[in-house]
C-alpha cells in the first residue's frame, strides 16, 4: 500500500504490509529497501505519458483523467441511491416530520479535510443525503502535502483536531467531522 497521508509530513512516504497483514519488519524491510535502491529509475516515463495525454486532451495538466474520475464519483453516489434509497429516504421521512422550529436544532457541522482530498467529496455527501451545508475549516480545506497545521495528519492523533475544534467553537458549530488526508477514514 502506498500512502503519504498517515505518515508524519517529513516522511511523506509509504506503509508496507507483509502477507501476514502486519507492517514489515526485519529482515523483509531491508530486502524491500534494497529493491527500491536498485530500481530508482521509473518504469514509466511519466513525462511522455503526460505529453501523450496533453495531445489527446490539451486542457489537461494531470496524469489522471478528470472526466473518468468525475464519472466514477457520479456512479458511486448513484449506487448509494440505488440501495432502495435506504439512507436518503429515511432522512427525508424524518425531515418531513420536523416543524420549522425543529430545523433550527439540527446540528451544525465543522468539517476538515486535514489538508487532503476529502473536501469536494464531503460536499457531495452532504448534498446527496440532503443535509444542510457544513462549515469547512479554511486553513485545512485544500490539499497540502506539508500538512502545515498539524504534526500528524491523522484525526485520532492528539492535537490534530484542535484547529477544527477552535473553528467550530468560534462559529458556534456543534460537531466536528474530520477526514484523514486520503479521505478513507472519518472522525466525529
PDB file of C-alpha atoms in Angstrom:
ATOM      1  CA  UNK A   1       0.000   0.000   0.000  1.00  0.00           C
ATOM      2  CA  UNK A   2       1.340   3.444  -0.872  1.00  0.00           C
ATOM      3  CA  UNK A   3       0.104   6.371   1.178  1.00  0.00           C
ATOM      4  CA  UNK A   4       1.576   9.598   2.407  1.00  0.00           C
ATOM      5  CA  UNK A   5      -1.461  10.689   4.326  1.00  0.00           C
ATOM      6  CA  UNK A   6      -0.956   8.733   7.532  1.00  0.00           C
ATOM      7  CA  UNK A   7       2.719   9.434   7.985  1.00  0.00           C
ATOM      8  CA  UNK A   8       4.429  12.436   9.502  1.00  0.00           C
ATOM      9  CA  UNK A   9       4.855  15.076   6.808  1.00  0.00           C
ATOM     10  CA  UNK A  10       8.634  14.619   6.981  1.00  0.00           C
ATOM     11  CA  UNK A  11       8.230  11.001   5.831  1.00  0.00           C
ATOM     12  CA  UNK A  12       5.792  11.734   3.001  1.00  0.00           C
ATOM     13  CA  UNK A  13       6.290   8.135   2.035  1.00  0.00           C
ATOM     14  CA  UNK A  14       4.552   4.840   2.326  1.00  0.00           C
ATOM     15  CA  UNK A  15       3.459   1.969   4.528  1.00  0.00           C
ATOM     16  CA  UNK A  16       4.309  -1.574   3.512  1.00  0.00           C
ATOM     17  CA  UNK A  17       2.437  -4.613   4.808  1.00  0.00           C
ATOM     18  CA  UNK A  18       3.610  -8.209   4.500  1.00  0.00           C
ATOM     19  CA  UNK A  19       1.430 -11.202   3.673  1.00  0.00           C
ATOM     20  CA  UNK A  20       0.629 -11.622   7.380  1.00  0.00           C
ATOM     21  CA  UNK A  21      -1.234  -8.284   7.355  1.00  0.00           C
ATOM     22  CA  UNK A  22       1.307  -6.562   9.611  1.00  0.00           C
ATOM     23  CA  UNK A  23       3.662  -3.727   8.705  1.00  0.00           C
ATOM     24  CA  UNK A  24       7.026  -5.040   7.528  1.00  0.00           C
ATOM     25  CA  UNK A  25       9.792  -5.810   9.963  1.00  0.00           C
ATOM     26  CA  UNK A  26      13.324  -7.243   9.675  1.00  0.00           C
ATOM     27  CA  UNK A  27      14.578  -8.846   7.520  1.00  0.00           C
ATOM     28  CA  UNK A  28      11.846  -8.033   4.969  1.00  0.00           C
ATOM     29  CA  UNK A  29      12.211  -4.272   5.455  1.00  0.00           C
ATOM     30  CA  UNK A  30      15.887  -4.406   4.423  1.00  0.00           C
ATOM     31  CA  UNK A  31      15.155  -6.588   1.380  1.00  0.00           C
ATOM     32  CA  UNK A  32      12.481  -4.167   0.224  1.00  0.00           C
ATOM     33  CA  UNK A  33      14.739  -1.151   0.836  1.00  0.00           C
ATOM     34  CA  UNK A  34      17.439  -2.792  -1.300  1.00  0.00           C
ATOM     35  CA  UNK A  35      14.949  -3.455  -4.107  1.00  0.00           C
ATOM     36  CA  UNK A  36      13.914   0.210  -4.005  1.00  0.00           C
ATOM     37  CA  UNK A  37      17.526   1.340  -4.252  1.00  0.00           C
ATOM     38  CA  UNK A  38      18.055  -0.989  -7.225  1.00  0.00           C
ATOM     39  CA  UNK A  39      15.021   0.446  -9.036  1.00  0.00           C
ATOM     40  CA  UNK A  40      15.252   4.208  -8.647  1.00  0.00           C
ATOM     41  CA  UNK A  41      14.646   4.844 -12.348  1.00  0.00           C
ATOM     42  CA  UNK A  42      10.871   4.896 -13.013  1.00  0.00           C
ATOM     43  CA  UNK A  43       9.494   2.064 -15.157  1.00  0.00           C
ATOM     44  CA  UNK A  44       7.118   4.507 -16.837  1.00  0.00           C
ATOM     45  CA  UNK A  45       8.169   7.743 -18.471  1.00  0.00           C
ATOM     46  CA  UNK A  46       5.592   9.969 -16.788  1.00  0.00           C
ATOM     47  CA  UNK A  47       6.725  12.952 -18.840  1.00  0.00           C
ATOM     48  CA  UNK A  48       5.887  11.064 -22.041  1.00  0.00           C
ATOM     49  CA  UNK A  49       2.603   9.890 -20.523  1.00  0.00           C
ATOM     50  CA  UNK A  50       1.678  13.466 -19.652  1.00  0.00           C
ATOM     51  CA  UNK A  51       2.661  14.697 -23.133  1.00  0.00           C
ATOM     52  CA  UNK A  52       0.527  11.956 -24.706  1.00  0.00           C
ATOM     53  CA  UNK A  53      -2.424  12.882 -22.502  1.00  0.00           C
ATOM     54  CA  UNK A  54      -1.955  16.549 -23.414  1.00  0.00           C
ATOM     55  CA  UNK A  55      -2.066  15.645 -27.108  1.00  0.00           C
ATOM     56  CA  UNK A  56      -5.397  13.905 -26.585  1.00  0.00           C
ATOM     57  CA  UNK A  57      -6.737  16.463 -24.112  1.00  0.00           C
ATOM     58  CA  UNK A  58      -4.849  19.754 -24.497  1.00  0.00           C
ATOM     59  CA  UNK A  59      -6.545  21.371 -21.473  1.00  0.00           C
ATOM     60  CA  UNK A  60      -5.376  18.655 -19.077  1.00  0.00           C
ATOM     61  CA  UNK A  61      -2.390  19.080 -16.773  1.00  0.00           C
ATOM     62  CA  UNK A  62      -2.859  15.826 -14.899  1.00  0.00           C
ATOM     63  CA  UNK A  63      -1.644  12.252 -15.253  1.00  0.00           C
ATOM     64  CA  UNK A  64      -5.140  11.045 -14.468  1.00  0.00           C
ATOM     65  CA  UNK A  65      -8.283  11.673 -16.451  1.00  0.00           C
ATOM     66  CA  UNK A  66     -10.547  14.163 -14.677  1.00  0.00           C
ATOM     67  CA  UNK A  67     -13.588  13.010 -16.681  1.00  0.00           C
ATOM     68  CA  UNK A  68     -13.040   9.389 -15.638  1.00  0.00           C
ATOM     69  CA  UNK A  69     -12.697  10.436 -12.004  1.00  0.00           C
ATOM     70  CA  UNK A  70     -15.896  12.505 -12.161  1.00  0.00           C
ATOM     71  CA  UNK A  71     -17.726   9.637 -13.902  1.00  0.00           C
ATOM     72  CA  UNK A  72     -16.638   7.172 -11.193  1.00  0.00           C
ATOM     73  CA  UNK A  73     -17.643   9.598  -8.452  1.00  0.00           C
ATOM     74  CA  UNK A  74     -21.070  10.072 -10.034  1.00  0.00           C
ATOM     75  CA  UNK A  75     -21.549   6.309 -10.354  1.00  0.00           C
ATOM     76  CA  UNK A  76     -20.574   5.857  -6.696  1.00  0.00           C
ATOM     77  CA  UNK A  77     -23.156   8.340  -5.465  1.00  0.00           C
ATOM     78  CA  UNK A  78     -25.793   6.881  -7.795  1.00  0.00           C
ATOM     79  CA  UNK A  79     -25.094   3.445  -6.322  1.00  0.00           C
ATOM     80  CA  UNK A  80     -25.862   4.820  -2.855  1.00  0.00           C
ATOM     81  CA  UNK A  81     -29.296   5.857  -4.084  1.00  0.00           C
ATOM     82  CA  UNK A  82     -29.865   2.512  -5.794  1.00  0.00           C
ATOM     83  CA  UNK A  83     -29.831   0.637  -2.477  1.00  0.00           C
ATOM     84  CA  UNK A  84     -33.547   1.304  -2.337  1.00  0.00           C
ATOM     85  CA  UNK A  85     -32.867   4.858  -1.198  1.00  0.00           C
ATOM     86  CA  UNK A  86     -32.382   3.396   2.271  1.00  0.00           C
ATOM     87  CA  UNK A  87     -30.475   6.280   3.816  1.00  0.00           C
ATOM     88  CA  UNK A  88     -31.850   9.158   1.768  1.00  0.00           C
ATOM     89  CA  UNK A  89     -35.468   8.042   2.219  1.00  0.00           C
ATOM     90  CA  UNK A  90     -35.022   7.636   5.983  1.00  0.00           C
ATOM     91  CA  UNK A  91     -33.667  11.177   6.236  1.00  0.00           C
ATOM     92  CA  UNK A  92     -36.407  12.656   4.049  1.00  0.00           C
ATOM     93  CA  UNK A  93     -39.137  10.901   6.052  1.00  0.00           C
ATOM     94  CA  UNK A  94     -37.688  12.163   9.331  1.00  0.00           C
ATOM     95  CA  UNK A  95     -37.278  15.681   7.972  1.00  0.00           C
ATOM     96  CA  UNK A  96     -40.937  15.828   6.866  1.00  0.00           C
ATOM     97  CA  UNK A  97     -41.953  15.208  10.480  1.00  0.00           C
ATOM     98  CA  UNK A  98     -39.968  18.220  11.687  1.00  0.00           C
ATOM     99  CA  UNK A  99     -41.510  21.651  12.099  1.00  0.00           C
ATOM    100  CA  UNK A 100     -39.702  24.803  11.011  1.00  0.00           C
ATOM    101  CA  UNK A 101     -38.684  25.334  14.659  1.00  0.00           C
ATOM    102  CA  UNK A 102     -37.147  21.860  14.767  1.00  0.00           C
ATOM    103  CA  UNK A 103     -34.900  22.678  11.807  1.00  0.00           C
ATOM    104  CA  UNK A 104     -33.110  25.246  13.978  1.00  0.00           C
ATOM    105  CA  UNK A 105     -31.948  22.499  16.332  1.00  0.00           C
ATOM    106  CA  UNK A 106     -30.342  20.340  13.661  1.00  0.00           C
ATOM    107  CA  UNK A 107     -26.630  20.079  14.433  1.00  0.00           C
ATOM    108  CA  UNK A 108     -24.275  22.352  12.561  1.00  0.00           C
ATOM    109  CA  UNK A 109     -21.066  20.729  11.357  1.00  0.00           C
ATOM    110  CA  UNK A 110     -17.493  21.864  11.053  1.00  0.00           C
ATOM    111  CA  UNK A 111     -15.533  19.768   8.588  1.00  0.00           C
ATOM    112  CA  UNK A 112     -11.820  19.389   7.979  1.00  0.00           C
ATOM    113  CA  UNK A 113     -10.151  17.623   5.080  1.00  0.00           C
ATOM    114  CA  UNK A 114      -6.934  17.842   7.114  1.00  0.00           C
ATOM    115  CA  UNK A 115      -5.033  19.184   4.069  1.00  0.00           C
ATOM    116  CA  UNK A 116      -6.219  16.249   1.969  1.00  0.00           C
ATOM    117  CA  UNK A 117      -8.601  15.424  -0.856  1.00  0.00           C
ATOM    118  CA  UNK A 118     -11.864  14.947   1.070  1.00  0.00           C
ATOM    119  CA  UNK A 119     -13.469  18.392   0.789  1.00  0.00           C
ATOM    120  CA  UNK A 120     -15.241  18.027  -2.591  1.00  0.00           C
ATOM    121  CA  UNK A 121     -16.426  14.533  -1.664  1.00  0.00           C
ATOM    122  CA  UNK A 122     -17.741  15.707   1.699  1.00  0.00           C
ATOM    123  CA  UNK A 123     -19.732  18.391  -0.135  1.00  0.00           C
ATOM    124  CA  UNK A 124     -21.169  15.733  -2.458  1.00  0.00           C
ATOM    125  CA  UNK A 125     -22.067  13.508   0.507  1.00  0.00           C
ATOM    126  CA  UNK A 126     -23.901  16.284   2.304  1.00  0.00           C
ATOM    127  CA  UNK A 127     -25.752  17.228  -0.901  1.00  0.00           C
ATOM    128  CA  UNK A 128     -26.580  13.613  -1.728  1.00  0.00           C
ATOM    129  CA  UNK A 129     -28.079  12.995   1.689  1.00  0.00           C
ATOM    130  CA  UNK A 130     -29.885  16.364   1.685  1.00  0.00           C
ATOM    131  CA  UNK A 131     -28.004  17.641   4.707  1.00  0.00           C
ATOM    132  CA  UNK A 132     -27.513  21.342   5.338  1.00  0.00           C
ATOM    133  CA  UNK A 133     -24.056  22.506   4.204  1.00  0.00           C
ATOM    134  CA  UNK A 134     -21.174  22.164   6.635  1.00  0.00           C
ATOM    135  CA  UNK A 135     -18.603  24.812   7.513  1.00  0.00           C
ATOM    136  CA  UNK A 136     -15.155  23.908   6.292  1.00  0.00           C
ATOM    137  CA  UNK A 137     -12.106  24.706   8.415  1.00  0.00           C
ATOM    138  CA  UNK A 138     -10.499  27.192   5.989  1.00  0.00           C
ATOM    139  CA  UNK A 139      -6.860  26.556   6.895  1.00  0.00           C
ATOM    140  CA  UNK A 140      -7.194  22.788   6.306  1.00  0.00           C
ATOM    141  CA  UNK A 141      -9.595  22.717   3.353  1.00  0.00           C
ATOM    142  CA  UNK A 142      -7.183  22.386   0.423  1.00  0.00           C
ATOM    143  CA  UNK A 143      -4.692  19.588  -0.252  1.00  0.00           C
ATOM    144  CA  UNK A 144      -1.197  20.348   1.013  1.00  0.00           C
ATOM    145  CA  UNK A 145       1.369  17.543   1.386  1.00  0.00           C
ATOM    146  CA  UNK A 146       3.222  19.566   4.017  1.00  0.00           C
ATOM    147  CA  UNK A 147       0.228  19.378   6.403  1.00  0.00           C
ATOM    148  CA  UNK A 148       1.190  22.799   7.817  1.00  0.00           C
ATOM    149  CA  UNK A 149      -1.343  22.987  10.665  1.00  0.00           C
ATOM    150  CA  UNK A 150      -0.830  19.531  12.184  1.00  0.00           C
ATOM    151  CA  UNK A 151       2.088  17.452  13.390  1.00  0.00           C
ATOM    152  CA  UNK A 152       0.445  14.190  12.262  1.00  0.00           C
ATOM    153  CA  UNK A 153      -2.491  14.392   9.826  1.00  0.00           C
ATOM    154  CA  UNK A 154      -4.488  11.632  11.477  1.00  0.00           C
ATOM    155  CA  UNK A 155      -7.778  12.710  13.078  1.00  0.00           C
ATOM    156  CA  UNK A 156      -7.198  10.368  16.030  1.00  0.00           C
ATOM    157  CA  UNK A 157      -3.818  11.922  16.870  1.00  0.00           C
ATOM    158  CA  UNK A 158      -3.754  14.158  19.918  1.00  0.00           C
ATOM    159  CA  UNK A 159      -3.978  17.790  18.812  1.00  0.00           C
ATOM    160  CA  UNK A 160      -4.869  17.036  15.178  1.00  0.00           C
ATOM    161  CA  UNK A 161      -8.415  18.328  15.614  1.00  0.00           C
ATOM    162  CA  UNK A 162      -7.519  21.374  17.703  1.00  0.00           C
ATOM    163  CA  UNK A 163      -7.769  23.834  14.826  1.00  0.00           C
ATOM    164  CA  UNK A 164     -11.136  22.483  13.683  1.00  0.00           C
ATOM    165  CA  UNK A 165     -12.449  22.412  17.234  1.00  0.00           C
ATOM    166  CA  UNK A 166     -11.428  26.044  17.729  1.00  0.00           C
ATOM    167  CA  UNK A 167     -13.062  26.930  14.403  1.00  0.00           C
ATOM    168  CA  UNK A 168     -16.260  25.118  15.431  1.00  0.00           C
ATOM    169  CA  UNK A 169     -16.332  26.933  18.752  1.00  0.00           C
ATOM    170  CA  UNK A 170     -15.749  30.325  17.112  1.00  0.00           C
ATOM    171  CA  UNK A 171     -18.515  29.661  14.570  1.00  0.00           C
ATOM    172  CA  UNK A 172     -20.956  28.224  17.120  1.00  0.00           C
ATOM    173  CA  UNK A 173     -20.981  24.784  15.485  1.00  0.00           C
ATOM    174  CA  UNK A 174     -21.998  21.583  17.224  1.00  0.00           C
ATOM    175  CA  UNK A 175     -19.876  18.797  15.754  1.00  0.00           C
ATOM    176  CA  UNK A 176     -16.530  18.375  14.027  1.00  0.00           C
ATOM    177  CA  UNK A 177     -16.168  15.893  11.194  1.00  0.00           C
ATOM    178  CA  UNK A 178     -12.638  15.128  10.050  1.00  0.00           C
ATOM    179  CA  UNK A 179     -11.284  13.040   7.207  1.00  0.00           C
ATOM    180  CA  UNK A 180      -7.731  11.859   7.098  1.00  0.00           C
ATOM    181  CA  UNK A 181      -5.940  13.289   4.040  1.00  0.00           C
ATOM    182  CA  UNK A 182      -6.822  10.462   1.648  1.00  0.00           C
ATOM    183  CA  UNK A 183     -10.408  10.543   2.972  1.00  0.00           C
ATOM    184  CA  UNK A 184     -10.695   6.861   3.730  1.00  0.00           C
ATOM    185  CA  UNK A 185     -11.479   7.484   7.396  1.00  0.00           C
ATOM    186  CA  UNK A 186     -13.881   9.813   9.149  1.00  0.00           C
ATOM    187  CA  UNK A 187     -13.689  11.005  12.736  1.00  0.00           C
ATOM    188  CA  UNK A 188     -16.643  12.592  14.561  1.00  0.00           C
TER     189      UNK A 188
END
